[in-house]
Amino acid sequence: MKPDAPKITDDLDTWLDYWGHVHVTGIDLGLERVIPVAEALGVMQPQAKVFTVAGTNGKGSTTTTLASILNEQGYQVGLYQSPHIYRFNERVKLKGQEVDDQTLIHAFVEVDQARRQCELSLSFFEATTLAAFVIFKQKQCDVWVLEVGLGGRLDVVNVIDPDIAVITNIGLDHTDWLGDTIEKIAFEKAGIMRPDIPVIFAGLQDLPQAIQTQANQVNAKLYVAQQDYFYQAAGDGQSWNFASSGTTLKLPLSSLALENISTAVAAVLLSGLDISQAALSSGIKKAQLAGRFEQRVIANKTVIFDAGHNAHGVEFLLKQLRNFLEYNKQYTEVVAVFSMLADKDIKSVVERLKPTVLNWKIAPLNVPRAAPLFQLMDALQGETVDSFESIQEAFKLALEQTNNNQLILVCGSFHTLEAVWEYLE
């Protein structure tokens, strides 16, 4: 039985709960149901420059930096990202600010009316993504910066034709949905390409054949990191150098990973939009993303939150952590507040973190796909581990027990971060 639609006077949580129950599954890859609704909403051909970013890791940092630079230049930027960490509103930003509940609810009403006219059901992700497009159209954004949720070819974001496509990297993640090899996953990501547009591949691995093949088929111009554009940290801990044909720039570092900042700069420079070096610099400096090597001081203790949840994401985290410890020598030990989802590669994440983490404080997450305690313990054999009933309890003890030379790292999953944030609230 389909749920009754909420009213425009209902609150955001009521609407989000509704979208969670309209369709039989939360994820349903394919565009057959989405396209008629998108057409009815009039969002298929935005009067805007569109950047679409796919990839296994780094999408959030890349889209955040892109939007920040464009905002600094004075463009009206609509930024769409997922998932959120703390509040659903994080997914939809205008001029760098999260949209308010009322704006989202009005867009949800429109999406619901359009899907009913088309006599179609939408998954939570499809409905909420289309709502973002409705908002960007209504607000007459000059630029849409869109982060792909899952894969690329069959993701709802791909109903919009991009002017610039970015693939950050390819790793083994979501293999149940996207395939169990790098080439199969690359094929899905390559689906965001369109004829004759610039396409950036920012991965530091060899270029997957599927990406080259798709670029050849649609005559897209491929730009590969450290081959068609180059970046390198300057060694002073403050700046880095970017170079491409005819362009050399010295730019500031930010809290986000350099390979993602450089991807955003390359995309902006290829877009044909007017961008000053001042906007590039200030946009990079202001780019911040919750849960991506996010540094906070809580009860006089330094805490780093990072949502990396696969081997590639943890490599990113460790690179930034090594850099941080290099410039903050007072920290000699790392204590991890850690949990993961059962369907993730827990062993490979833990193996990478083991040489850096002195003590682990673990607990099962309070979500359906949570890894049970025995699965976490199994991966952490031989390590110093304290187990708890909840992540909140683990974090509370970490705060109470750490010394000034110890850094607290909250990691393993978006849900781990969310649990700590709820505790801090």
Short mmCIF file of C-alpha atoms in Angstrom, two decimals:
data_model
loop_
_atom_site.label_atom_id
_atom_site.label_comp_id
_atom_site.label_asym_id
_atom_site.label_seq_id
_atom_site.Cartn_x
_atom_site.Cartn_y
_atom_site.Cartn_z
CA MET A 1 0.00 0.00 0.00
CA LYS A 2 1.44 3.35 -1.05
CA PRO A 3 1.66 5.99 1.72
CA ASP A 4 -0.45 9.15 1.53
CA ALA A 5 1.49 12.24 0.49
CA PRO A 6 2.33 14.68 3.29
CA LYS A 7 1.04 18.25 3.08
CA ILE A 8 3.06 21.37 2.37
CA THR A 9 2.56 22.25 6.04
CA ASP A 10 4.23 19.03 7.24
CA ASP A 11 7.83 19.12 8.42
CA LEU A 12 10.93 17.98 6.54
CA ASP A 13 11.30 14.71 8.49
CA THR A 14 7.75 13.72 7.51
CA TRP A 15 8.57 14.28 3.85
CA LEU A 16 11.88 12.39 4.06
CA ASP A 17 10.12 9.47 5.72
CA TYR A 18 7.50 9.55 2.95
CA TRP A 19 10.16 9.37 0.21
CA GLY A 20 11.66 6.40 2.01
CA HIS A 21 8.42 4.44 1.52
CA VAL A 22 7.13 5.46 -1.95
CA HIS A 23 9.27 2.97 -3.88
CA VAL A 24 9.92 -0.70 -3.16
CA THR A 25 13.68 -0.22 -2.69
CA GLY A 26 15.94 2.61 -1.56
CA ILE A 27 18.29 2.13 -4.53
CA ASP A 28 16.97 1.25 -7.98
CA LEU A 29 19.50 2.00 -10.71
CA GLY A 30 18.07 2.98 -14.09
CA LEU A 31 16.60 6.10 -15.64
CA GLU A 32 13.34 4.78 -17.17
CA ARG A 33 11.16 6.01 -14.30
CA VAL A 34 13.14 9.18 -13.63
CA ILE A 35 13.26 10.71 -17.11
CA PRO A 36 9.48 11.22 -17.58
CA VAL A 37 9.26 12.91 -14.16
CA ALA A 38 12.31 15.09 -14.90
CA GLU A 39 10.73 16.09 -18.21
CA ALA A 40 7.44 16.95 -16.48
CA LEU A 41 9.39 19.14 -14.03
CA GLY A 42 11.24 20.90 -16.87
CA VAL A 43 14.68 20.29 -15.39
CA MET A 44 16.30 18.30 -18.21
CA GLN A 45 17.90 21.25 -20.04
CA PRO A 46 19.17 23.73 -17.45
CA GLN A 47 20.10 27.21 -18.66
CA ALA A 48 23.36 26.83 -16.79
CA LYS A 49 26.89 25.45 -17.00
CA VAL A 50 26.81 21.92 -15.55
CA PHE A 51 29.71 20.09 -13.88
CA THR A 52 29.04 16.40 -13.13
CA VAL A 53 31.47 14.56 -10.85
CA ALA A 54 31.59 10.76 -10.51
CA GLY A 55 34.21 8.52 -8.91
CA THR A 56 34.83 6.15 -6.02
CA ASN A 57 36.39 8.64 -3.59
CA GLY A 58 37.00 12.38 -3.53
CA LYS A 59 33.72 13.47 -5.14
CA GLY A 60 32.64 15.49 -2.11
CA SER A 61 35.93 17.36 -1.81
CA THR A 62 36.08 18.01 -5.55
CA THR A 63 32.51 19.34 -5.82
CA THR A 64 32.93 21.43 -2.65
CA THR A 65 36.10 23.07 -4.01
CA LEU A 66 34.52 23.62 -7.43
CA ALA A 67 31.47 25.34 -5.95
CA SER A 68 33.61 27.40 -3.55
CA ILE A 69 35.79 28.77 -6.38
CA LEU A 70 32.75 29.58 -8.55
CA ASN A 71 30.97 31.26 -5.63
CA GLU A 72 34.04 33.42 -5.02
CA GLN A 73 33.93 34.51 -8.67
CA GLY A 74 30.35 35.67 -8.11
CA TYR A 75 28.42 32.98 -9.99
CA GLN A 76 25.05 31.78 -8.66
CA VAL A 77 26.04 28.20 -7.86
CA GLY A 78 23.74 25.29 -7.05
CA LEU A 79 25.68 22.44 -5.39
CA TYR A 80 24.19 18.96 -5.02
CA GLN A 81 26.00 16.31 -2.95
CA SER A 82 25.22 13.07 -1.15
CA PRO A 83 25.13 11.52 1.32
CA HIS A 84 24.83 14.07 4.11
CA ILE A 85 26.49 13.59 7.50
CA TYR A 86 24.56 15.72 9.95
CA ARG A 87 21.48 17.18 8.23
CA PHE A 88 19.69 16.34 5.00
CA ASN A 89 19.90 20.04 4.01
CA GLU A 90 23.67 19.62 3.47
CA ARG A 91 22.84 17.91 0.17
CA VAL A 92 21.52 21.08 -1.49
CA LYS A 93 23.42 24.36 -1.28
CA LEU A 94 22.90 27.75 -2.90
CA LYS A 95 25.81 30.21 -2.83
CA GLY A 96 27.55 27.93 -0.32
CA GLN A 97 24.60 27.88 2.13
CA GLU A 98 22.39 24.89 2.89
CA VAL A 99 18.81 25.44 1.70
CA ASP A 100 16.15 25.75 4.38
CA ASP A 101 13.48 23.14 5.13
CA GLN A 102 10.70 25.14 3.49
CA THR A 103 12.54 25.39 0.15
CA LEU A 104 13.03 21.62 0.15
CA ILE A 105 9.40 20.92 1.08
CA HIS A 106 8.08 23.13 -1.76
CA ALA A 107 10.34 21.24 -4.19
CA PHE A 108 9.16 17.88 -2.79
CA VAL A 109 5.54 18.88 -3.39
CA GLU A 110 6.38 19.62 -7.06
CA VAL A 111 8.26 16.33 -7.49
CA ASP A 112 5.40 14.38 -5.93
CA GLN A 113 2.80 16.04 -8.16
CA ALA A 114 4.92 15.33 -11.27
CA ARG A 115 5.48 11.66 -10.41
CA ARG A 116 1.74 11.18 -9.74
CA GLN A 117 0.90 12.76 -13.11
CA CYS A 118 3.34 10.30 -14.70
CA GLU A 119 1.92 7.47 -12.56
CA LEU A 120 5.42 6.46 -11.47
CA SER A 121 7.11 5.71 -8.17
CA LEU A 122 10.52 7.17 -7.27
CA SER A 123 13.15 5.94 -4.85
CA PHE A 124 14.26 8.20 -1.99
CA PHE A 125 17.43 9.13 -3.87
CA GLU A 126 15.64 9.82 -7.16
CA ALA A 127 12.97 12.03 -5.57
CA THR A 128 15.39 14.04 -3.44
CA THR A 129 17.83 14.54 -6.34
CA LEU A 130 15.05 15.80 -8.63
CA ALA A 131 14.00 18.19 -5.83
CA ALA A 132 17.52 19.68 -5.89
CA PHE A 133 17.20 20.24 -9.66
CA VAL A 134 13.81 21.94 -9.16
CA ILE A 135 15.41 24.33 -6.64
CA PHE A 136 18.37 25.16 -8.91
CA LYS A 137 15.98 25.87 -11.79
CA GLN A 138 13.71 28.08 -9.65
CA LYS A 139 16.66 30.03 -8.25
CA GLN A 140 18.07 30.50 -11.79
CA CYS A 141 21.53 29.22 -10.87
CA ASP A 142 24.27 30.03 -13.44
CA VAL A 143 26.19 26.89 -12.56
CA TRP A 144 25.08 23.44 -11.35
CA VAL A 145 27.72 21.32 -9.61
CA LEU A 146 26.40 17.76 -9.32
CA GLU A 147 27.86 14.84 -7.41
CA VAL A 148 26.86 11.40 -8.68
CA GLY A 149 25.43 9.17 -5.95
CA LEU A 150 26.25 5.68 -7.23
CA GLY A 151 28.10 4.71 -10.40
CA GLY A 152 27.23 7.18 -13.15
CA ARG A 153 25.53 5.70 -16.21
CA LEU A 154 22.30 4.77 -14.40
CA ASP A 155 22.39 7.32 -11.57
CA VAL A 156 19.58 9.91 -11.48
CA VAL A 157 22.15 12.76 -11.75
CA ASN A 158 22.89 11.48 -15.25
CA VAL A 159 19.50 12.67 -16.58
CA ILE A 160 21.24 16.07 -16.87
CA ASP A 161 23.77 16.53 -19.70
CA PRO A 162 26.99 17.95 -18.24
CA ASP A 163 29.21 20.52 -19.94
CA ILE A 164 32.23 19.15 -18.06
CA ALA A 165 32.48 15.59 -16.73
CA VAL A 166 34.89 14.59 -13.95
CA ILE A 167 35.81 11.07 -12.82
CA THR A 168 37.87 11.38 -9.66
CA ASN A 169 39.19 7.80 -9.52
CA ILE A 170 38.05 4.19 -9.77
CA GLY A 171 38.12 1.78 -6.83
CA LEU A 172 36.30 -1.39 -5.81
CA ASP A 173 33.22 -0.16 -3.96
CA HIS A 174 29.49 -0.90 -4.29
CA THR A 175 30.50 -4.05 -6.19
CA ASP A 176 26.99 -5.56 -5.76
CA TRP A 177 25.61 -2.73 -7.88
CA LEU A 178 28.45 -1.74 -10.20
CA GLY A 179 30.41 -4.92 -10.87
CA ASP A 180 33.37 -6.64 -9.25
CA THR A 181 36.27 -5.39 -11.42
CA ILE A 182 37.84 -1.98 -12.00
CA GLU A 183 36.87 -2.14 -15.69
CA LYS A 184 33.20 -2.87 -14.96
CA ILE A 185 33.04 0.00 -12.46
CA ALA A 186 34.91 2.31 -14.87
CA PHE A 187 32.31 1.52 -17.55
CA GLU A 188 29.53 2.70 -15.20
CA LYS A 189 31.39 5.90 -14.25
CA ALA A 190 32.18 6.63 -17.92
CA GLY A 191 28.44 6.84 -18.59
CA ILE A 192 28.46 10.52 -17.53
CA MET A 193 30.42 11.51 -20.67
CA ARG A 194 28.69 13.36 -23.49
CA PRO A 195 29.80 14.14 -27.06
CA ASP A 196 32.53 16.77 -27.50
CA ILE A 197 32.84 17.84 -23.85
CA PRO A 198 36.01 17.94 -21.71
CA VAL A 199 36.34 14.91 -19.42
CA ILE A 200 38.83 14.81 -16.56
CA PHE A 201 40.18 11.55 -15.19
CA ALA A 202 41.88 12.38 -11.91
CA GLY A 203 42.75 8.87 -10.70
CA LEU A 204 46.43 8.18 -10.10
CA GLN A 205 46.08 4.60 -11.36
CA ASP A 206 46.46 3.66 -15.03
CA LEU A 207 43.60 4.98 -17.14
CA PRO A 208 40.96 2.20 -17.32
CA GLN A 209 40.32 1.03 -20.87
CA ALA A 210 36.55 1.52 -20.42
CA ILE A 211 37.06 5.26 -19.90
CA GLN A 212 39.31 5.61 -22.96
CA THR A 213 36.86 3.58 -25.07
CA GLN A 214 33.85 5.69 -24.05
CA ALA A 215 35.77 8.95 -24.66
CA ASN A 216 36.67 7.72 -28.16
CA GLN A 217 33.07 6.70 -28.89
CA VAL A 218 31.57 10.08 -27.97
CA ASN A 219 34.56 12.14 -29.13
CA ALA A 220 35.06 13.61 -25.66
CA LYS A 221 38.43 15.27 -24.99
CA LEU A 222 40.10 13.40 -22.14
CA TYR A 223 42.37 15.20 -19.65
CA VAL A 224 44.34 12.89 -17.37
CA ALA A 225 45.93 13.97 -14.08
CA GLN A 226 49.75 14.18 -14.11
CA GLN A 227 49.67 13.71 -17.88
CA ASP A 228 47.58 16.59 -19.31
CA TYR A 229 47.67 18.72 -16.16
CA PHE A 230 50.11 18.57 -13.27
CA TYR A 231 50.13 19.42 -9.59
CA GLN A 232 52.70 19.23 -6.83
CA ALA A 233 52.90 20.44 -3.23
CA ALA A 234 55.46 23.23 -2.92
CA GLY A 235 57.07 21.74 0.20
CA ASP A 236 56.33 24.70 2.47
CA GLY A 237 53.11 23.17 3.88
CA GLN A 238 51.20 26.21 2.59
CA SER A 239 51.05 26.14 -1.20
CA TRP A 240 51.12 23.99 -4.31
CA ASN A 241 51.78 24.41 -8.03
CA PHE A 242 49.36 23.71 -10.88
CA ALA A 243 50.42 23.48 -14.54
CA SER A 244 48.63 22.72 -17.78
CA SER A 245 49.25 23.80 -21.36
CA GLY A 246 49.72 27.56 -21.21
CA THR A 247 48.92 27.87 -17.47
CA THR A 248 51.16 27.84 -14.40
CA LEU A 249 49.71 28.80 -11.02
CA LYS A 250 50.84 28.88 -7.40
CA LEU A 251 47.83 28.26 -5.15
CA PRO A 252 47.16 27.75 -1.42
CA LEU A 253 46.55 24.37 0.21
CA SER A 254 43.32 23.73 2.14
CA SER A 255 42.08 21.10 4.59
CA LEU A 256 41.00 18.95 1.62
CA ALA A 257 43.20 16.50 -0.29
CA LEU A 258 45.45 18.10 -2.91
CA GLU A 259 44.46 15.69 -5.67
CA ASN A 260 40.82 16.79 -5.27
CA ILE A 261 41.64 20.51 -5.12
CA SER A 262 43.70 20.15 -8.31
CA THR A 263 40.85 18.28 -10.03
CA ALA A 264 38.49 21.15 -9.24
CA VAL A 265 40.99 23.72 -10.57
CA ALA A 266 41.47 21.72 -13.78
CA ALA A 267 37.67 21.48 -14.27
CA VAL A 268 37.13 25.21 -13.71
CA LEU A 269 39.91 26.13 -16.14
CA LEU A 270 38.48 23.79 -18.82
CA SER A 271 34.93 25.10 -18.39
CA GLY A 272 35.39 28.32 -20.36
CA LEU A 273 33.98 30.29 -17.41
CA ASP A 274 35.72 33.50 -16.47
CA ILE A 275 37.76 32.82 -13.31
CA SER A 276 40.41 35.02 -11.70
CA GLN A 277 43.40 33.71 -9.77
CA ALA A 278 42.06 35.57 -6.71
CA ALA A 279 38.80 33.56 -6.92
CA LEU A 280 40.78 30.33 -7.30
CA SER A 281 42.88 31.12 -4.21
CA SER A 282 40.07 32.32 -1.95
CA GLY A 283 37.74 29.54 -3.13
CA ILE A 284 40.33 26.89 -2.26
CA LYS A 285 40.98 28.43 1.16
CA LYS A 286 37.28 28.59 2.03
CA ALA A 287 36.43 25.06 0.81
CA GLN A 288 35.47 22.92 3.77
CA LEU A 289 33.60 19.67 3.94
CA ALA A 290 32.10 18.00 6.99
CA GLY A 291 33.71 14.64 7.65
CA ARG A 292 36.61 14.95 5.22
CA PHE A 293 39.64 15.31 7.49
CA GLU A 294 37.52 17.71 9.51
CA GLN A 295 39.48 19.08 12.48
CA ARG A 296 37.69 20.18 15.66
CA VAL A 297 38.75 20.94 19.24
CA ILE A 298 36.33 19.31 21.72
CA ALA A 299 36.88 19.55 25.50
CA ASN A 300 40.42 20.78 24.74
CA LYS A 301 41.19 17.63 22.74
CA THR A 302 41.95 17.65 19.02
CA VAL A 303 39.54 15.40 17.10
CA ILE A 304 39.73 14.56 13.39
CA PHE A 305 36.58 13.27 11.68
CA ASP A 306 37.01 11.38 8.42
CA ALA A 307 34.33 9.42 6.56
CA GLY A 308 36.72 7.32 4.46
CA HIS A 309 35.15 3.83 4.36
CA ASN A 310 37.21 1.88 1.83
CA ALA A 311 40.90 1.24 1.20
CA HIS A 312 41.29 4.15 -1.22
CA GLY A 313 39.53 6.59 1.12
CA VAL A 314 41.76 5.54 4.00
CA GLU A 315 44.90 6.06 1.87
CA PHE A 316 43.66 9.65 1.40
CA LEU A 317 43.11 10.00 5.12
CA LEU A 318 46.57 8.68 6.01
CA LYS A 319 48.27 10.99 3.53
CA GLN A 320 46.61 14.00 5.18
CA LEU A 321 47.23 12.62 8.66
CA ARG A 322 50.96 12.21 7.99
CA ASN A 323 51.07 15.79 6.72
CA PHE A 324 49.18 17.03 9.80
CA LEU A 325 51.49 15.18 12.23
CA GLU A 326 54.53 16.53 10.38
CA TYR A 327 53.48 20.11 11.24
CA ASN A 328 51.96 19.33 14.68
CA LYS A 329 54.73 17.42 16.37
CA GLN A 330 53.07 17.60 19.82
CA TYR A 331 50.89 14.67 18.74
CA THR A 332 52.78 11.39 19.01
CA GLU A 333 49.88 8.92 19.29
CA VAL A 334 46.54 8.35 17.53
CA VAL A 335 43.46 6.89 19.26
CA ALA A 336 40.71 5.72 16.88
CA VAL A 337 36.98 5.72 17.60
CA PHE A 338 36.00 3.23 14.92
CA SER A 339 33.16 1.26 13.39
CA MET A 340 32.11 0.20 9.89
CA LEU A 341 29.29 -1.32 7.86
CA ALA A 342 29.33 -5.10 7.48
CA ASP A 343 29.39 -5.02 3.66
CA LYS A 344 32.59 -2.94 3.50
CA ASP A 345 36.12 -4.35 3.27
CA ILE A 346 36.88 -3.93 6.97
CA LYS A 347 40.13 -5.92 6.90
CA SER A 348 41.81 -3.80 4.21
CA VAL A 349 40.78 -0.55 5.96
CA VAL A 350 42.11 -1.78 9.30
CA GLU A 351 45.37 -3.10 7.80
CA ARG A 352 46.14 0.38 6.46
CA LEU A 353 45.31 2.11 9.76
CA LYS A 354 47.09 -0.36 12.09
CA PRO A 355 50.62 1.11 11.82
CA THR A 356 49.29 4.58 12.79
CA VAL A 357 46.65 3.82 15.47
CA LEU A 358 47.83 3.10 19.02
CA ASN A 359 44.47 2.22 20.56
CA TRP A 360 41.06 1.34 19.09
CA LYS A 361 37.73 2.17 20.74
CA ILE A 362 35.04 0.28 18.85
CA ALA A 363 31.29 -0.37 18.96
CA PRO A 364 28.65 -1.63 16.51
CA LEU A 365 26.72 1.09 14.68
CA ASN A 366 23.01 1.51 15.27
CA VAL A 367 22.01 1.06 11.59
CA PRO A 368 20.70 -1.96 9.61
CA ARG A 369 23.99 -2.74 7.77
CA ALA A 370 26.22 -2.36 10.85
CA ALA A 371 29.18 -4.72 11.31
CA PRO A 372 28.63 -6.75 14.49
CA LEU A 373 31.23 -6.52 17.24
CA PHE A 374 32.75 -9.93 16.45
CA GLN A 375 33.43 -8.86 12.83
CA LEU A 376 35.24 -5.70 14.01
CA MET A 377 37.19 -7.67 16.65
CA ASP A 378 38.18 -10.29 14.07
CA ALA A 379 39.73 -7.59 11.83
CA LEU A 380 41.54 -6.05 14.81
CA GLN A 381 43.25 -9.18 16.16
CA GLY A 382 46.55 -8.33 17.87
CA GLU A 383 45.61 -4.67 18.38
CA THR A 384 44.89 -2.80 21.63
CA VAL A 385 41.08 -2.64 21.56
CA ASP A 386 38.39 -1.40 23.96
CA SER A 387 34.86 -2.36 22.95
CA PHE A 388 31.65 -0.54 23.90
CA GLU A 389 27.92 -0.89 23.38
CA SER A 390 27.69 2.37 21.43
CA ILE A 391 29.94 4.74 19.50
CA GLN A 392 28.75 7.56 21.78
CA GLU A 393 30.12 5.68 24.78
CA ALA A 394 33.40 4.94 22.95
CA PHE A 395 33.85 8.60 22.07
CA LYS A 396 33.02 9.79 25.59
CA LEU A 397 35.74 7.52 27.02
CA ALA A 398 38.22 8.60 24.32
CA LEU A 399 37.70 12.25 25.32
CA GLU A 400 38.12 11.48 29.00
CA GLN A 401 41.17 9.25 28.66
CA THR A 402 43.37 10.86 26.00
CA ASN A 403 46.44 12.89 26.91
CA ASN A 404 47.58 16.12 25.26
CA ASN A 405 50.01 14.18 23.05
CA GLN A 406 47.17 11.98 21.71
CA LEU A 407 45.00 12.78 18.73
CA ILE A 408 41.47 11.31 18.46
CA LEU A 409 40.50 10.01 15.02
CA VAL A 410 36.79 9.24 14.40
CA CYS A 411 36.57 7.11 11.26
CA GLY A 412 35.27 4.05 9.39
CA SER A 413 31.89 5.25 8.15
CA PHE A 414 29.63 8.28 7.72
CA HIS A 415 27.47 6.60 10.38
CA THR A 416 30.34 6.58 12.89
CA LEU A 417 30.67 10.35 12.47
CA GLU A 418 26.91 10.81 12.69
CA ALA A 419 26.78 8.92 16.01
CA VAL A 420 29.47 11.16 17.53
CA TRP A 421 27.80 14.29 16.21
CA GLU A 422 24.49 13.25 17.78
CA TYR A 423 26.30 12.73 21.08
CA LEU A 424 27.87 16.21 20.83
CA GLU A 425 24.47 17.77 20.08
#
